[in-house]
PDB file of C-alpha atoms in Angstrom:
ATOM      1  CA  UNK J   1     -21.698   2.626 -31.618  1.00  0.00           C
ATOM      2  CA  UNK J   2     -21.487   3.422 -27.798  1.00  0.00           C
ATOM      3  CA  UNK J   3     -20.468   0.018 -27.742  1.00  0.00           C
ATOM      4  CA  UNK J   4     -17.468   0.373 -30.278  1.00  0.00           C
ATOM      5  CA  UNK J   5     -16.313   3.707 -28.007  1.00  0.00           C
ATOM      6  CA  UNK J   6     -16.012   1.180 -25.239  1.00  0.00           C
ATOM      7  CA  UNK J   7     -14.468  -1.825 -26.576  1.00  0.00           C
ATOM      8  CA  UNK J   8     -11.767   0.037 -28.737  1.00  0.00           C
ATOM      9  CA  UNK J   9      -9.992   1.619 -26.249  1.00  0.00           C
ATOM     10  CA  UNK J  10      -9.365  -1.407 -24.112  1.00  0.00           C
ATOM     11  CA  UNK J  11      -8.236  -3.225 -26.923  1.00  0.00           C
ATOM     12  CA  UNK J  12      -5.892  -0.554 -28.040  1.00  0.00           C
ATOM     13  CA  UNK J  13      -4.223  -0.128 -24.355  1.00  0.00           C
ATOM     14  CA  UNK J  14      -3.784  -4.040 -24.279  1.00  0.00           C
ATOM     15  CA  UNK J  15      -0.774  -4.889 -25.975  1.00  0.00           C
ATOM     16  CA  UNK J  16       1.172  -1.770 -24.567  1.00  0.00           C
ATOM     17  CA  UNK J  17      -0.086  -1.827 -20.938  1.00  0.00           C
ATOM     18  CA  UNK J  18       2.920  -1.502 -18.779  1.00  0.00           C
ATOM     19  CA  UNK J  19       3.936  -4.286 -16.432  1.00  0.00           C
ATOM     20  CA  UNK J  20       3.961  -3.309 -12.568  1.00  0.00           C
ATOM     21  CA  UNK J  21       4.886  -6.589 -10.703  1.00  0.00           C
ATOM     22  CA  UNK J  22       6.452  -9.346 -12.601  1.00  0.00           C
ATOM     23  CA  UNK J  23       6.659 -12.935 -11.093  1.00  0.00           C
ATOM     24  CA  UNK J  24       5.347 -16.475 -11.243  1.00  0.00           C
ATOM     25  CA  UNK J  25       2.157 -18.500 -10.588  1.00  0.00           C
ATOM     26  CA  UNK J  26       1.826 -22.169 -10.280  1.00  0.00           C
ATOM     27  CA  UNK J  27      -0.451 -23.888 -12.469  1.00  0.00           C
ATOM     28  CA  UNK J  28      -1.684 -27.102 -13.598  1.00  0.00           C
ATOM     29  CA  UNK J  29      -0.054 -28.871 -16.381  1.00  0.00           C
ATOM     30  CA  UNK J  30      -3.106 -28.932 -18.417  1.00  0.00           C
ATOM     31  CA  UNK J  31      -2.954 -24.989 -18.451  1.00  0.00           C
ATOM     32  CA  UNK J  32      -1.139 -23.824 -21.897  1.00  0.00           C
ATOM     33  CA  UNK J  33       1.731 -21.495 -21.282  1.00  0.00           C
ATOM     34  CA  UNK J  34       4.709 -20.350 -23.401  1.00  0.00           C
ATOM     35  CA  UNK J  35       7.014 -19.450 -20.616  1.00  0.00           C
ATOM     36  CA  UNK J  36       7.532 -21.841 -17.937  1.00  0.00           C
ATOM     37  CA  UNK J  37      10.445 -23.535 -16.006  1.00  0.00           C
ATOM     38  CA  UNK J  38      10.498 -27.104 -14.538  1.00  0.00           C
ATOM     39  CA  UNK J  39       9.576 -27.926 -10.706  1.00  0.00           C
ATOM     40  CA  UNK J  40      11.567 -30.651  -9.384  1.00  0.00           C
ATOM     41  CA  UNK J  41       9.471 -33.908  -9.291  1.00  0.00           C
ATOM     42  CA  UNK J  42       6.608 -32.635 -10.783  1.00  0.00           C
ATOM     43  CA  UNK J  43       4.400 -34.130 -13.367  1.00  0.00           C
ATOM     44  CA  UNK J  44       1.252 -32.234 -13.035  1.00  0.00           C
ATOM     45  CA  UNK J  45       2.272 -28.591 -11.699  1.00  0.00           C
ATOM     46  CA  UNK J  46       4.117 -25.783 -13.839  1.00  0.00           C
ATOM     47  CA  UNK J  47       5.725 -22.769 -13.005  1.00  0.00           C
ATOM     48  CA  UNK J  48       4.670 -19.996 -15.294  1.00  0.00           C
ATOM     49  CA  UNK J  49       6.020 -16.386 -15.731  1.00  0.00           C
ATOM     50  CA  UNK J  50       3.367 -13.698 -15.269  1.00  0.00           C
ATOM     51  CA  UNK J  51       3.078 -10.091 -15.506  1.00  0.00           C
ATOM     52  CA  UNK J  52       0.561  -7.429 -13.838  1.00  0.00           C
ATOM     53  CA  UNK J  53      -0.945  -4.977 -15.705  1.00  0.00           C
ATOM     54  CA  UNK J  54      -4.209  -2.607 -15.499  1.00  0.00           C
ATOM     55  CA  UNK J  55      -6.814  -5.292 -15.697  1.00  0.00           C
ATOM     56  CA  UNK J  56      -4.970  -8.022 -13.544  1.00  0.00           C
ATOM     57  CA  UNK J  57      -2.320 -10.589 -14.681  1.00  0.00           C
ATOM     58  CA  UNK J  58      -1.081 -12.244 -17.822  1.00  0.00           C
ATOM     59  CA  UNK J  59       1.272 -15.135 -18.604  1.00  0.00           C
ATOM     60  CA  UNK J  60       4.038 -13.808 -20.799  1.00  0.00           C
ATOM     61  CA  UNK J  61       4.301 -14.654 -24.289  1.00  0.00           C
ATOM     62  CA  UNK J  62       7.633 -15.899 -25.980  1.00  0.00           C
ATOM     63  CA  UNK J  63       7.279 -12.703 -27.804  1.00  0.00           C
ATOM     64  CA  UNK J  64       6.830  -9.927 -25.162  1.00  0.00           C
ATOM     65  CA  UNK J  65       9.538 -12.316 -22.837  1.00  0.00           C
ATOM     66  CA  UNK J  66      12.141 -11.447 -25.571  1.00  0.00           C
ATOM     67  CA  UNK J  67      11.129  -8.057 -26.096  1.00  0.00           C
ATOM     68  CA  UNK J  68      11.641  -7.247 -22.514  1.00  0.00           C
ATOM     69  CA  UNK J  69      15.014  -9.053 -22.732  1.00  0.00           C
ATOM     70  CA  UNK J  70      13.702 -11.271 -19.511  1.00  0.00           C
ATOM     71  CA  UNK J  71      15.235 -14.628 -18.234  1.00  0.00           C
ATOM     72  CA  UNK J  72      14.594 -16.686 -15.393  1.00  0.00           C
ATOM     73  CA  UNK J  73      17.839 -15.441 -13.841  1.00  0.00           C
ATOM     74  CA  UNK J  74      16.298 -12.126 -14.008  1.00  0.00           C
ATOM     75  CA  UNK J  75      12.612 -13.135 -13.150  1.00  0.00           C
ATOM     76  CA  UNK J  76      13.101 -15.303  -9.987  1.00  0.00           C
ATOM     77  CA  UNK J  77      14.648 -12.559  -7.803  1.00  0.00           C
ATOM     78  CA  UNK J  78      11.726 -10.167  -8.659  1.00  0.00           C
ATOM     79  CA  UNK J  79       9.117 -12.864  -8.140  1.00  0.00           C
ATOM     80  CA  UNK J  80      10.757 -13.978  -4.562  1.00  0.00           C
ATOM     81  CA  UNK J  81      10.609 -10.234  -3.930  1.00  0.00           C
ATOM     82  CA  UNK J  82       6.879 -10.338  -4.624  1.00  0.00           C
ATOM     83  CA  UNK J  83       6.476 -13.485  -2.711  1.00  0.00           C
ATOM     84  CA  UNK J  84       8.208 -12.160   0.359  1.00  0.00           C
ATOM     85  CA  UNK J  85       5.970  -9.223   0.518  1.00  0.00           C
ATOM     86  CA  UNK J  86       2.937 -11.565   0.367  1.00  0.00           C
ATOM     87  CA  UNK J  87       4.357 -13.864   3.228  1.00  0.00           C
ATOM     88  CA  UNK J  88       4.771 -10.609   5.257  1.00  0.00           C
ATOM     89  CA  UNK J  89       1.324  -9.393   4.945  1.00  0.00           C
ATOM     90  CA  UNK J  90      -0.769 -12.683   4.753  1.00  0.00           C
ATOM     91  CA  UNK J  91      -3.081 -13.677   7.492  1.00  0.00           C
ATOM     92  CA  UNK J  92      -2.955 -17.594   8.151  1.00  0.00           C
ATOM     93  CA  UNK J  93      -5.720 -19.492   9.299  1.00  0.00           C
ATOM     94  CA  UNK J  94      -4.585 -22.073  11.901  1.00  0.00           C
ATOM     95  CA  UNK J  95      -6.815 -25.235  12.149  1.00  0.00           C
ATOM     96  CA  UNK J  96      -6.695 -26.957  15.487  1.00  0.00           C
ATOM     97  CA  UNK J  97      -7.836 -30.342  16.589  1.00  0.00           C
ATOM     98  CA  UNK J  98      -9.856 -30.269  20.109  1.00  0.00           C
ATOM     99  CA  UNK J  99      -6.702 -30.207  22.224  1.00  0.00           C
ATOM    100  CA  UNK J 100      -5.372 -27.396  20.447  1.00  0.00           C
ATOM    101  CA  UNK J 101      -2.708 -29.109  18.638  1.00  0.00           C
ATOM    102  CA  UNK J 102      -2.174 -27.369  15.196  1.00  0.00           C
ATOM    103  CA  UNK J 103      -3.402 -29.456  12.281  1.00  0.00           C
ATOM    104  CA  UNK J 104      -2.682 -27.767   9.245  1.00  0.00           C
ATOM    105  CA  UNK J 105      -2.664 -24.174   7.974  1.00  0.00           C
ATOM    106  CA  UNK J 106      -4.629 -22.261   5.326  1.00  0.00           C
ATOM    107  CA  UNK J 107      -3.227 -19.426   3.379  1.00  0.00           C
ATOM    108  CA  UNK J 108      -5.837 -17.834   1.364  1.00  0.00           C
ATOM    109  CA  UNK J 109      -5.954 -14.446  -0.356  1.00  0.00           C
ATOM    110  CA  UNK J 110      -7.084 -12.971  -3.919  1.00  0.00           C
ATOM    111  CA  UNK J 111      -3.335 -11.931  -4.801  1.00  0.00           C
ATOM    112  CA  UNK J 112      -3.002 -13.547  -8.016  1.00  0.00           C
ATOM    113  CA  UNK J 113       0.576 -14.496  -6.888  1.00  0.00           C
ATOM    114  CA  UNK J 114      -0.281 -16.093  -3.928  1.00  0.00           C
ATOM    115  CA  UNK J 115       1.388 -19.569  -4.870  1.00  0.00           C
ATOM    116  CA  UNK J 116       4.439 -18.149  -5.583  1.00  0.00           C
ATOM    117  CA  UNK J 117       4.793 -17.862  -1.784  1.00  0.00           C
ATOM    118  CA  UNK J 118       6.737 -21.361  -2.012  1.00  0.00           C
ATOM    119  CA  UNK J 119       9.648 -19.190  -3.401  1.00  0.00           C
ATOM    120  CA  UNK J 120      10.030 -17.278  -0.508  1.00  0.00           C
ATOM    121  CA  UNK J 121      12.338 -18.258   2.394  1.00  0.00           C
ATOM    122  CA  UNK J 122      10.145 -16.303   4.706  1.00  0.00           C
ATOM    123  CA  UNK J 123       7.383 -18.933   4.081  1.00  0.00           C
ATOM    124  CA  UNK J 124       9.289 -21.772   6.156  1.00  0.00           C
ATOM    125  CA  UNK J 125      10.831 -18.967   8.705  1.00  0.00           C
ATOM    126  CA  UNK J 126       7.100 -18.296   9.362  1.00  0.00           C
ATOM    127  CA  UNK J 127       5.699 -21.433  10.474  1.00  0.00           C
ATOM    128  CA  UNK J 128       8.672 -23.276  11.840  1.00  0.00           C
ATOM    129  CA  UNK J 129       7.687 -22.895  15.339  1.00  0.00           C
ATOM    130  CA  UNK J 130       4.386 -24.169  14.592  1.00  0.00           C
ATOM    131  CA  UNK J 131       4.458 -26.782  11.922  1.00  0.00           C
ATOM    132  CA  UNK J 132       8.043 -27.533  12.137  1.00  0.00           C
ATOM    133  CA  UNK J 133      11.338 -27.531   9.783  1.00  0.00           C
ATOM    134  CA  UNK J 134       9.696 -29.201   6.763  1.00  0.00           C
ATOM    135  CA  UNK J 135       6.076 -28.686   5.349  1.00  0.00           C
ATOM    136  CA  UNK J 136       3.685 -30.619   3.366  1.00  0.00           C
ATOM    137  CA  UNK J 137       2.175 -28.218   0.673  1.00  0.00           C
ATOM    138  CA  UNK J 138      -0.973 -28.562  -1.433  1.00  0.00           C
ATOM    139  CA  UNK J 139      -1.926 -25.688  -3.910  1.00  0.00           C
ATOM    140  CA  UNK J 140      -5.563 -26.793  -4.437  1.00  0.00           C
ATOM    141  CA  UNK J 141      -6.295 -23.535  -5.732  1.00  0.00           C
ATOM    142  CA  UNK J 142      -4.224 -20.317  -7.161  1.00  0.00           C
ATOM    143  CA  UNK J 143      -5.883 -18.683  -3.978  1.00  0.00           C
ATOM    144  CA  UNK J 144      -5.802 -21.340  -1.371  1.00  0.00           C
ATOM    145  CA  UNK J 145      -2.953 -23.103   0.127  1.00  0.00           C
ATOM    146  CA  UNK J 146      -2.903 -25.757   2.404  1.00  0.00           C
ATOM    147  CA  UNK J 147       0.076 -26.282   4.824  1.00  0.00           C
ATOM    148  CA  UNK J 148       0.833 -29.530   6.816  1.00  0.00           C
ATOM    149  CA  UNK J 149       3.784 -30.359   9.134  1.00  0.00           C
ATOM    150  CA  UNK J 150       5.826 -33.008   7.070  1.00  0.00           C
ATOM    151  CA  UNK J 151       6.740 -34.846  10.546  1.00  0.00           C
ATOM    152  CA  UNK J 152       3.696 -36.435  12.230  1.00  0.00           C
ATOM    153  CA  UNK J 153       1.301 -34.577  10.146  1.00  0.00           C
ATOM    154  CA  UNK J 154      -1.955 -35.929   8.742  1.00  0.00           C
ATOM    155  CA  UNK J 155      -2.380 -34.670   5.489  1.00  0.00           C
ATOM    156  CA  UNK J 156      -3.465 -38.175   4.084  1.00  0.00           C
ATOM    157  CA  UNK J 157      -6.431 -37.820   6.383  1.00  0.00           C
ATOM    158  CA  UNK J 158      -7.527 -34.874   4.531  1.00  0.00           C
ATOM    159  CA  UNK J 159      -6.913 -36.312   1.313  1.00  0.00           C
ATOM    160  CA  UNK J 160     -10.249 -37.266   0.164  1.00  0.00           C
ATOM    161  CA  UNK J 161     -11.554 -33.607   1.002  1.00  0.00           C
ATOM    162  CA  UNK J 162      -8.562 -31.954  -0.656  1.00  0.00           C
ATOM    163  CA  UNK J 163      -9.626 -33.844  -3.856  1.00  0.00           C
ATOM    164  CA  UNK J 164     -13.152 -32.692  -3.688  1.00  0.00           C
ATOM    165  CA  UNK J 165     -12.083 -29.142  -3.010  1.00  0.00           C
ATOM    166  CA  UNK J 166      -9.817 -29.533  -5.915  1.00  0.00           C
ATOM    167  CA  UNK J 167     -12.615 -30.721  -8.259  1.00  0.00           C
ATOM    168  CA  UNK J 168     -14.909 -27.813  -7.333  1.00  0.00           C
ATOM    169  CA  UNK J 169     -12.595 -24.897  -7.497  1.00  0.00           C
ATOM    170  CA  UNK J 170     -12.562 -22.502 -10.134  1.00  0.00           C
ATOM    171  CA  UNK J 171      -8.802 -22.067 -10.469  1.00  0.00           C
ATOM    172  CA  UNK J 172      -7.291 -25.469  -9.793  1.00  0.00           C
ATOM    173  CA  UNK J 173      -3.701 -26.006  -9.684  1.00  0.00           C
ATOM    174  CA  UNK J 174      -3.185 -29.740  -8.911  1.00  0.00           C
ATOM    175  CA  UNK J 175      -2.909 -32.326  -6.339  1.00  0.00           C
ATOM    176  CA  UNK J 176       0.586 -32.691  -6.128  1.00  0.00           C
ATOM    177  CA  UNK J 177       2.233 -32.566  -2.798  1.00  0.00           C
ATOM    178  CA  UNK J 178       5.079 -30.214  -2.329  1.00  0.00           C
ATOM    179  CA  UNK J 179       7.861 -30.890   0.472  1.00  0.00           C
ATOM    180  CA  UNK J 180       9.304 -27.407   1.639  1.00  0.00           C
ATOM    181  CA  UNK J 181      12.584 -27.254   3.696  1.00  0.00           C
ATOM    182  CA  UNK J 182      15.711 -25.485   4.165  1.00  0.00           C
ATOM    183  CA  UNK J 183      16.661 -26.930   0.424  1.00  0.00           C
ATOM    184  CA  UNK J 184      13.706 -25.358  -0.780  1.00  0.00           C
ATOM    185  CA  UNK J 185      10.573 -26.713  -2.541  1.00  0.00           C
ATOM    186  CA  UNK J 186       9.945 -29.972  -4.697  1.00  0.00           C
ATOM    187  CA  UNK J 187       7.423 -32.480  -5.502  1.00  0.00           C
ATOM    188  CA  UNK J 188       7.369 -35.709  -3.519  1.00  0.00           C
ATOM    189  CA  UNK J 189       3.951 -37.240  -4.485  1.00  0.00           C
ATOM    190  CA  UNK J 190       0.274 -36.814  -5.245  1.00  0.00           C
ATOM    191  CA  UNK J 191      -3.115 -37.228  -3.561  1.00  0.00           C
ATOM    192  CA  UNK J 192      -5.337 -39.431  -5.334  1.00  0.00           C
ATOM    193  CA  UNK J 193      -8.625 -41.127  -4.375  1.00  0.00           C
ATOM    194  CA  UNK J 194      -8.620 -44.784  -4.619  1.00  0.00           C
ATOM    195  CA  UNK J 195     -11.643 -47.035  -5.201  1.00  0.00           C
ATOM    196  CA  UNK J 196     -12.427 -47.107  -1.691  1.00  0.00           C
ATOM    197  CA  UNK J 197     -12.681 -43.316  -1.167  1.00  0.00           C
ATOM    198  CA  UNK J 198      -9.447 -43.172   0.811  1.00  0.00           C
ATOM    199  CA  UNK J 199      -6.502 -40.909  -0.100  1.00  0.00           C
ATOM    200  CA  UNK J 200      -3.307 -42.574  -1.542  1.00  0.00           C
ATOM    201  CA  UNK J 201      -0.554 -42.459   0.747  1.00  0.00           C
ATOM    202  CA  UNK J 202       2.330 -40.034   0.521  1.00  0.00           C
ATOM    203  CA  UNK J 203       5.954 -41.600  -0.347  1.00  0.00           C
ATOM    204  CA  UNK J 204       8.468 -40.840   1.992  1.00  0.00           C
ATOM    205  CA  UNK J 205      10.166 -37.898   1.311  1.00  0.00           C
TER     206      UNK J 205
END
């Protein structure tokens, strides 16, 4: 009887729990989602509409998407605002070589909307002086992103390690490589492990 009393209130409030933040999460295409929008160049990554409630985040269904009279023109500005705030508050980890040259940057955070930082113009602004005008980004996990300089960067050197991390992580996204520049973000290739164990080369942007 005690168990029933604990379970029923949660089930009762679940359908009507009000949304707090609404935004987007980058997910692997293997995830099943009802409300998505295409990503330029992507085959294995999708952009999924999510809302926040008392117990975390949930993907929108076609039903509650229509009930709330939402569309992507309304959602994306809200998602960018969420992304802007995440970029403003996150503490990046800079990984350097023995000479002090920055090799890449790790963005790690438990915020469920972390991957949406690709929508924020502030992301490129934040790393323009350290990584350059163009970034290669790999969304290995929903809570962990890798940023490399697109010009003179060494992303391919780290391909095998990123593939292994992707295989071990609990919330994998994809091994597709995003290019972020002044024109926005798009997928330009994918990290793959060849029979020799080396990372496959990135196609030219």
